[in-house]
Short mmCIF file of N, CA and C in Angstrom, two decimals:
data_model
loop_
_atom_site.label_atom_id
_atom_site.label_comp_id
_atom_site.label_asym_id
_atom_site.label_seq_id
_atom_site.Cartn_x
_atom_site.Cartn_y
_atom_site.Cartn_z
N UNK A 1 119.00 55.77 240.73
CA UNK A 1 120.19 54.99 240.96
C UNK A 1 121.35 55.60 240.18
N UNK A 2 122.49 55.74 240.84
CA UNK A 2 123.71 56.30 240.27
C UNK A 2 124.49 55.15 239.65
N UNK A 3 124.80 55.25 238.35
CA UNK A 3 125.51 54.15 237.71
C UNK A 3 126.44 54.63 236.62
N UNK A 4 127.50 53.85 236.42
CA UNK A 4 128.46 54.14 235.36
C UNK A 4 127.80 53.93 234.01
N UNK A 5 127.97 54.90 233.11
CA UNK A 5 127.34 54.79 231.80
C UNK A 5 128.33 55.05 230.65
N UNK A 6 129.63 54.91 230.91
CA UNK A 6 130.61 55.08 229.82
C UNK A 6 130.26 54.19 228.63
N UNK A 7 129.84 52.98 228.89
CA UNK A 7 129.54 52.03 227.81
C UNK A 7 128.29 52.41 227.03
N UNK A 8 127.51 53.35 227.56
CA UNK A 8 126.26 53.76 226.90
C UNK A 8 126.37 55.12 226.22
N UNK A 9 127.58 55.64 226.09
CA UNK A 9 127.77 57.00 225.59
C UNK A 9 127.25 57.20 224.16
N UNK A 10 127.09 56.13 223.41
CA UNK A 10 126.59 56.26 222.04
C UNK A 10 125.06 56.24 221.95
N UNK A 11 124.38 56.00 223.07
CA UNK A 11 122.93 56.00 223.07
C UNK A 11 122.39 57.42 222.87
N UNK A 12 121.34 57.57 222.06
CA UNK A 12 120.78 58.91 221.81
C UNK A 12 120.39 59.67 223.08
N UNK A 13 119.81 59.01 224.07
CA UNK A 13 119.39 59.71 225.29
C UNK A 13 120.59 60.27 226.06
N UNK A 14 121.70 59.53 226.06
CA UNK A 14 122.92 59.99 226.75
C UNK A 14 123.52 61.16 225.97
N UNK A 15 123.56 61.03 224.65
CA UNK A 15 124.12 62.12 223.84
C UNK A 15 123.25 63.37 223.92
N UNK A 16 121.94 63.20 224.06
CA UNK A 16 121.07 64.37 224.25
C UNK A 16 121.46 65.13 225.51
N UNK A 17 121.73 64.41 226.60
CA UNK A 17 122.15 65.07 227.84
C UNK A 17 123.52 65.71 227.68
N UNK A 18 124.42 65.02 227.01
CA UNK A 18 125.74 65.61 226.77
C UNK A 18 125.63 66.89 225.94
N UNK A 19 124.67 66.94 225.02
CA UNK A 19 124.47 68.16 224.23
C UNK A 19 124.14 69.35 225.12
N UNK A 20 123.34 69.14 226.16
CA UNK A 20 123.04 70.22 227.10
C UNK A 20 124.33 70.67 227.80
N UNK A 21 125.18 69.72 228.15
CA UNK A 21 126.41 70.03 228.88
C UNK A 21 127.40 70.81 228.03
N UNK A 22 127.39 70.60 226.71
CA UNK A 22 128.34 71.29 225.82
C UNK A 22 127.67 72.43 225.07
N UNK A 23 126.48 72.81 225.52
CA UNK A 23 125.74 73.93 224.94
C UNK A 23 125.51 73.77 223.44
N UNK A 24 125.19 72.54 223.05
CA UNK A 24 124.80 72.21 221.68
C UNK A 24 125.89 72.48 220.64
N UNK A 25 127.15 72.42 221.07
CA UNK A 25 128.29 72.58 220.17
C UNK A 25 128.65 71.19 219.61
N UNK A 26 128.44 70.94 218.31
CA UNK A 26 128.68 69.60 217.75
C UNK A 26 130.12 69.12 217.91
N UNK A 27 131.09 70.03 217.78
CA UNK A 27 132.49 69.63 217.94
C UNK A 27 132.78 69.23 219.39
N UNK A 28 132.24 69.99 220.34
CA UNK A 28 132.43 69.67 221.75
C UNK A 28 131.74 68.36 222.10
N UNK A 29 130.58 68.10 221.50
CA UNK A 29 129.88 66.84 221.74
C UNK A 29 130.72 65.67 221.24
N UNK A 30 131.27 65.79 220.06
CA UNK A 30 132.10 64.73 219.50
C UNK A 30 133.32 64.46 220.40
N UNK A 31 133.94 65.53 220.89
CA UNK A 31 135.08 65.39 221.79
C UNK A 31 134.67 64.68 223.08
N UNK A 32 133.52 65.08 223.64
CA UNK A 32 133.04 64.46 224.89
C UNK A 32 132.77 62.97 224.70
N UNK A 33 132.12 62.63 223.61
CA UNK A 33 131.81 61.23 223.34
C UNK A 33 133.10 60.42 223.24
N UNK A 34 134.11 60.95 222.57
CA UNK A 34 135.41 60.25 222.46
C UNK A 34 136.05 60.06 223.83
N UNK A 35 135.98 61.08 224.68
CA UNK A 35 136.57 60.98 226.03
C UNK A 35 135.96 59.82 226.81
N UNK A 36 134.64 59.77 226.82
CA UNK A 36 133.96 58.76 227.64
C UNK A 36 133.98 57.39 226.98
N UNK A 37 134.03 57.34 225.68
CA UNK A 37 134.13 56.05 224.98
C UNK A 37 135.47 55.40 225.33
N UNK A 38 136.53 56.22 225.45
CA UNK A 38 137.86 55.71 225.76
C UNK A 38 137.96 55.25 227.22
N UNK A 39 137.14 55.81 228.09
CA UNK A 39 137.17 55.39 229.50
C UNK A 39 138.25 56.10 230.28
N UNK A 40 139.01 55.34 231.07
CA UNK A 40 139.99 55.94 231.97
C UNK A 40 140.82 57.00 231.29
N UNK A 41 141.05 58.13 231.93
CA UNK A 41 140.64 58.49 233.28
C UNK A 41 139.24 59.13 233.36
N UNK A 42 138.55 59.25 232.23
CA UNK A 42 137.26 59.94 232.22
C UNK A 42 136.12 58.99 232.56
N UNK A 43 135.32 59.37 233.54
CA UNK A 43 134.18 58.58 234.00
C UNK A 43 132.90 59.33 233.66
N UNK A 44 131.90 58.60 233.23
CA UNK A 44 130.59 59.18 232.97
C UNK A 44 129.56 58.39 233.77
N UNK A 45 128.83 59.10 234.62
CA UNK A 45 127.80 58.49 235.46
C UNK A 45 126.47 59.13 235.17
N UNK A 46 125.43 58.35 235.34
CA UNK A 46 124.09 58.87 235.17
C UNK A 46 123.26 58.58 236.40
N UNK A 47 122.23 59.39 236.58
CA UNK A 47 121.27 59.14 237.64
C UNK A 47 120.00 58.65 236.97
N UNK A 48 119.67 57.38 237.22
CA UNK A 48 118.52 56.76 236.58
C UNK A 48 117.31 56.85 237.49
N UNK A 49 116.21 57.32 236.93
CA UNK A 49 114.95 57.45 237.66
C UNK A 49 113.84 56.91 236.76
N UNK A 50 113.13 55.92 237.25
CA UNK A 50 112.02 55.32 236.51
C UNK A 50 112.45 54.84 235.12
N UNK A 51 113.62 54.21 235.04
CA UNK A 51 114.09 53.63 233.80
C UNK A 51 114.73 54.57 232.81
N UNK A 52 114.79 55.85 233.13
CA UNK A 52 115.40 56.84 232.23
C UNK A 52 116.51 57.59 232.96
N UNK A 53 117.51 58.03 232.21
CA UNK A 53 118.60 58.81 232.79
C UNK A 53 118.14 60.25 232.95
N UNK A 54 118.02 60.71 234.20
CA UNK A 54 117.56 62.07 234.49
C UNK A 54 118.68 63.09 234.36
N UNK A 55 119.93 62.66 234.61
CA UNK A 55 121.05 63.58 234.53
C UNK A 55 122.36 62.81 234.44
N UNK A 56 123.41 63.51 234.05
CA UNK A 56 124.74 62.91 233.90
C UNK A 56 125.79 63.79 234.55
N UNK A 57 126.88 63.14 234.95
CA UNK A 57 128.07 63.86 235.39
C UNK A 57 129.28 63.13 234.80
N UNK A 58 130.16 63.90 234.19
CA UNK A 58 131.40 63.37 233.66
C UNK A 58 132.55 64.01 234.39
N UNK A 59 133.56 63.22 234.72
CA UNK A 59 134.69 63.77 235.46
C UNK A 59 135.93 62.90 235.30
N UNK A 60 137.02 63.43 235.79
CA UNK A 60 138.26 62.67 235.94
C UNK A 60 138.88 63.09 237.25
N UNK A 61 139.67 62.21 237.83
CA UNK A 61 140.38 62.53 239.06
C UNK A 61 141.86 62.62 238.70
N UNK A 62 142.47 63.76 239.04
CA UNK A 62 143.87 63.99 238.71
C UNK A 62 144.80 63.34 239.74
N UNK A 63 146.08 63.34 239.43
CA UNK A 63 147.08 62.78 240.35
C UNK A 63 147.09 63.52 241.68
N UNK A 64 146.68 64.79 241.68
CA UNK A 64 146.65 65.58 242.92
C UNK A 64 145.33 65.41 243.67
N UNK A 65 144.56 64.38 243.29
CA UNK A 65 143.28 64.06 243.95
C UNK A 65 142.24 65.16 243.82
N UNK A 66 142.24 65.83 242.66
CA UNK A 66 141.21 66.80 242.34
C UNK A 66 140.24 66.15 241.35
N UNK A 67 138.96 66.16 241.70
CA UNK A 67 137.93 65.67 240.80
C UNK A 67 137.54 66.84 239.92
N UNK A 68 137.85 66.74 238.64
CA UNK A 68 137.52 67.79 237.68
C UNK A 68 136.22 67.41 236.98
N UNK A 69 135.17 68.17 237.24
CA UNK A 69 133.89 67.93 236.58
C UNK A 69 134.00 68.47 235.16
N UNK A 70 133.87 67.59 234.19
CA UNK A 70 133.99 67.99 232.79
C UNK A 70 132.63 68.25 232.16
N UNK A 71 131.60 67.51 232.60
CA UNK A 71 130.25 67.69 232.07
C UNK A 71 129.23 67.40 233.17
N UNK A 72 128.20 68.23 233.21
CA UNK A 72 127.10 68.03 234.17
C UNK A 72 125.84 68.54 233.49
N UNK A 73 124.82 67.70 233.43
CA UNK A 73 123.56 68.10 232.81
C UNK A 73 122.41 67.31 233.40
N UNK A 74 121.29 67.98 233.54
CA UNK A 74 120.05 67.35 233.98
C UNK A 74 119.01 67.63 232.90
N UNK A 75 118.24 66.62 232.55
CA UNK A 75 117.20 66.77 231.54
C UNK A 75 116.28 67.92 231.96
N UNK A 76 115.91 68.82 231.05
CA UNK A 76 115.09 69.99 231.40
C UNK A 76 113.82 69.64 232.20
N UNK A 77 113.19 68.53 231.88
CA UNK A 77 111.97 68.15 232.60
C UNK A 77 112.24 67.67 234.02
N UNK A 78 113.52 67.41 234.32
CA UNK A 78 113.88 66.89 235.65
C UNK A 78 114.61 67.92 236.51
N UNK A 79 114.75 69.13 236.00
CA UNK A 79 115.48 70.16 236.75
C UNK A 79 114.69 70.64 237.96
N UNK A 80 115.40 71.20 238.91
CA UNK A 80 114.84 71.74 240.15
C UNK A 80 114.29 70.63 241.05
N UNK A 81 114.80 69.42 240.88
CA UNK A 81 114.38 68.28 241.70
C UNK A 81 115.54 67.73 242.54
N UNK A 82 116.70 68.39 242.46
CA UNK A 82 117.85 67.95 243.25
C UNK A 82 118.77 66.96 242.56
N UNK A 83 118.54 66.66 241.29
CA UNK A 83 119.39 65.68 240.60
C UNK A 83 120.81 66.20 240.39
N UNK A 84 120.97 67.47 240.07
CA UNK A 84 122.31 68.02 239.87
C UNK A 84 123.13 67.91 241.13
N UNK A 85 122.55 68.33 242.23
CA UNK A 85 123.24 68.23 243.53
C UNK A 85 123.55 66.78 243.86
N UNK A 86 122.59 65.88 243.62
CA UNK A 86 122.81 64.46 243.89
C UNK A 86 123.96 63.91 243.06
N UNK A 87 124.02 64.29 241.79
CA UNK A 87 125.11 63.82 240.93
C UNK A 87 126.47 64.25 241.45
N UNK A 88 126.57 65.51 241.88
CA UNK A 88 127.84 66.01 242.41
C UNK A 88 128.20 65.28 243.70
N UNK A 89 127.25 65.10 244.59
CA UNK A 89 127.52 64.41 245.86
C UNK A 89 127.86 62.94 245.63
N UNK A 90 127.18 62.29 244.72
CA UNK A 90 127.48 60.89 244.45
C UNK A 90 128.85 60.72 243.80
N UNK A 91 129.25 61.65 242.94
CA UNK A 91 130.60 61.60 242.35
C UNK A 91 131.64 61.79 243.45
N UNK A 92 131.37 62.69 244.38
CA UNK A 92 132.27 62.93 245.51
C UNK A 92 132.43 61.64 246.32
N UNK A 93 131.33 60.98 246.60
CA UNK A 93 131.35 59.73 247.36
C UNK A 93 132.07 58.63 246.58
N UNK A 94 131.80 58.51 245.31
CA UNK A 94 132.38 57.47 244.47
C UNK A 94 133.90 57.62 244.35
N UNK A 95 134.36 58.84 244.10
CA UNK A 95 135.78 59.07 243.81
C UNK A 95 136.62 59.40 245.04
N UNK A 96 136.02 59.98 246.07
CA UNK A 96 136.75 60.32 247.28
C UNK A 96 137.91 61.29 247.10
N UNK A 97 137.73 62.37 246.32
CA UNK A 97 138.83 63.31 246.08
C UNK A 97 139.06 64.23 247.29
N UNK A 98 140.17 64.98 247.23
CA UNK A 98 140.45 65.99 248.25
C UNK A 98 139.83 67.33 247.87
N UNK A 99 139.50 67.47 246.57
CA UNK A 99 138.99 68.73 246.06
C UNK A 99 138.17 68.45 244.80
N UNK A 100 137.17 69.30 244.56
CA UNK A 100 136.38 69.21 243.33
C UNK A 100 136.48 70.54 242.62
N UNK A 101 136.49 70.50 241.29
CA UNK A 101 136.63 71.71 240.51
C UNK A 101 135.83 71.62 239.22
N UNK A 102 135.27 72.74 238.80
CA UNK A 102 134.57 72.83 237.52
C UNK A 102 134.81 74.21 236.94
N UNK A 103 134.79 74.32 235.63
CA UNK A 103 134.84 75.61 234.94
C UNK A 103 133.55 75.70 234.15
N UNK A 104 132.84 76.81 234.31
CA UNK A 104 131.51 76.90 233.74
C UNK A 104 131.13 78.33 233.38
N UNK A 105 129.90 78.49 232.89
CA UNK A 105 129.35 79.80 232.58
C UNK A 105 128.64 80.36 233.82
N UNK A 106 128.02 81.52 233.67
CA UNK A 106 127.40 82.18 234.82
C UNK A 106 126.27 81.36 235.44
N UNK A 107 125.43 80.76 234.60
CA UNK A 107 124.33 79.94 235.13
C UNK A 107 124.86 78.75 235.92
N UNK A 108 125.87 78.08 235.38
CA UNK A 108 126.48 76.95 236.08
C UNK A 108 127.13 77.38 237.38
N UNK A 109 127.76 78.57 237.36
CA UNK A 109 128.41 79.07 238.57
C UNK A 109 127.39 79.27 239.69
N UNK A 110 126.20 79.75 239.35
CA UNK A 110 125.16 79.93 240.37
C UNK A 110 124.75 78.60 240.97
N UNK A 111 124.65 77.57 240.14
CA UNK A 111 124.33 76.24 240.66
C UNK A 111 125.41 75.78 241.63
N UNK A 112 126.68 75.86 241.22
CA UNK A 112 127.77 75.40 242.08
C UNK A 112 127.85 76.22 243.36
N UNK A 113 127.62 77.52 243.27
CA UNK A 113 127.61 78.38 244.47
C UNK A 113 126.53 77.89 245.44
N UNK A 114 125.36 77.51 244.90
CA UNK A 114 124.25 77.09 245.75
C UNK A 114 124.52 75.79 246.51
N UNK A 115 125.50 75.02 246.05
CA UNK A 115 125.80 73.77 246.76
C UNK A 115 127.16 73.83 247.48
N UNK A 116 127.67 75.04 247.69
CA UNK A 116 128.83 75.21 248.57
C UNK A 116 130.18 75.39 247.92
N UNK A 117 130.24 75.52 246.61
CA UNK A 117 131.51 75.75 245.92
C UNK A 117 131.89 77.22 246.05
N UNK A 118 133.19 77.50 246.05
CA UNK A 118 133.72 78.86 245.99
C UNK A 118 133.91 79.22 244.52
N UNK A 119 133.49 80.42 244.14
CA UNK A 119 133.47 80.81 242.73
C UNK A 119 134.44 81.96 242.47
N UNK A 120 135.22 81.84 241.39
CA UNK A 120 136.13 82.89 240.96
C UNK A 120 135.93 83.11 239.46
N UNK A 121 135.66 84.33 239.07
CA UNK A 121 135.49 84.65 237.66
C UNK A 121 136.83 84.91 236.99
N UNK A 122 136.89 84.63 235.68
CA UNK A 122 138.09 84.93 234.90
C UNK A 122 137.71 85.07 233.43
N UNK A 123 138.58 85.68 232.65
CA UNK A 123 138.38 85.86 231.21
C UNK A 123 139.01 84.70 230.48
N UNK A 124 138.23 83.96 229.69
CA UNK A 124 138.76 82.86 228.89
C UNK A 124 139.63 83.44 227.79
N UNK A 125 140.88 83.03 227.74
CA UNK A 125 141.82 83.58 226.76
C UNK A 125 141.43 83.23 225.32
N UNK A 126 140.92 82.03 225.10
CA UNK A 126 140.59 81.59 223.75
C UNK A 126 139.34 82.28 223.20
N UNK A 127 138.29 82.36 224.01
CA UNK A 127 137.02 82.90 223.51
C UNK A 127 136.77 84.35 223.91
N UNK A 128 137.47 84.81 224.94
CA UNK A 128 137.24 86.16 225.45
C UNK A 128 136.02 86.25 226.36
N UNK A 129 135.32 85.13 226.56
CA UNK A 129 134.12 85.11 227.40
C UNK A 129 134.47 85.03 228.88
N UNK A 130 133.55 85.54 229.70
CA UNK A 130 133.73 85.40 231.14
C UNK A 130 133.37 83.97 231.53
N UNK A 131 134.24 83.33 232.28
CA UNK A 131 134.04 81.97 232.77
C UNK A 131 134.21 82.00 234.28
N UNK A 132 133.84 80.90 234.91
CA UNK A 132 133.89 80.83 236.36
C UNK A 132 134.52 79.51 236.80
N UNK A 133 135.51 79.63 237.68
CA UNK A 133 136.15 78.45 238.27
C UNK A 133 135.44 78.19 239.60
N UNK A 134 134.94 76.98 239.74
CA UNK A 134 134.17 76.60 240.93
C UNK A 134 134.97 75.53 241.67
N UNK A 135 135.25 75.79 242.94
CA UNK A 135 136.12 74.90 243.72
C UNK A 135 135.45 74.53 245.03
N UNK A 136 135.55 73.25 245.37
CA UNK A 136 135.05 72.75 246.65
C UNK A 136 136.17 71.95 247.30
N UNK A 137 136.63 72.41 248.44
CA UNK A 137 137.66 71.71 249.20
C UNK A 137 136.95 70.73 250.14
N UNK A 138 137.29 69.46 250.01
CA UNK A 138 136.64 68.44 250.83
C UNK A 138 137.20 68.51 252.24
N UNK A 139 136.32 68.65 253.20
CA UNK A 139 136.69 68.67 254.60
C UNK A 139 136.37 67.31 255.18
N UNK A 140 137.42 66.52 255.45
CA UNK A 140 137.22 65.15 255.92
C UNK A 140 136.40 65.10 257.21
N UNK A 141 136.48 66.13 258.02
CA UNK A 141 135.73 66.14 259.28
C UNK A 141 134.24 66.28 259.08
N UNK A 142 133.82 66.83 257.92
CA UNK A 142 132.39 67.04 257.66
C UNK A 142 131.78 66.01 256.74
N UNK A 143 132.59 65.05 256.26
CA UNK A 143 132.04 64.03 255.38
C UNK A 143 131.11 63.14 256.18
N UNK A 144 130.04 62.71 255.51
CA UNK A 144 129.07 61.85 256.19
C UNK A 144 129.47 60.41 256.12
#
């Protein structure tokens, strides 16, 4: 079941998943927790399976109707079961944006490519690392 979990952001299980999304960076985790604790415009949803949160997606929708995925993580024991794809599709359904976008590393880019996003690589100015912008333009004619 897909459900809003902003109010649960301080729970250890939710923070464990957020840690995967921020690559175990304590400062980034603290920033993420503050974003979701504050709520609007940042939304945090989880996919609950058998009483436990299998994965999370955090996002905001901009004034230009772009859903910016800020965090996406699936518990390692639940990976390769379609939860990541389900989280992205459910966020799309929930928010109804015109476009979806994420910035990620190479592994994340492969995931987004596999579910139909267009990928563009770029050099992160702050870190010097290669990053990937993943974009999905919503086609109203193909929505279910």
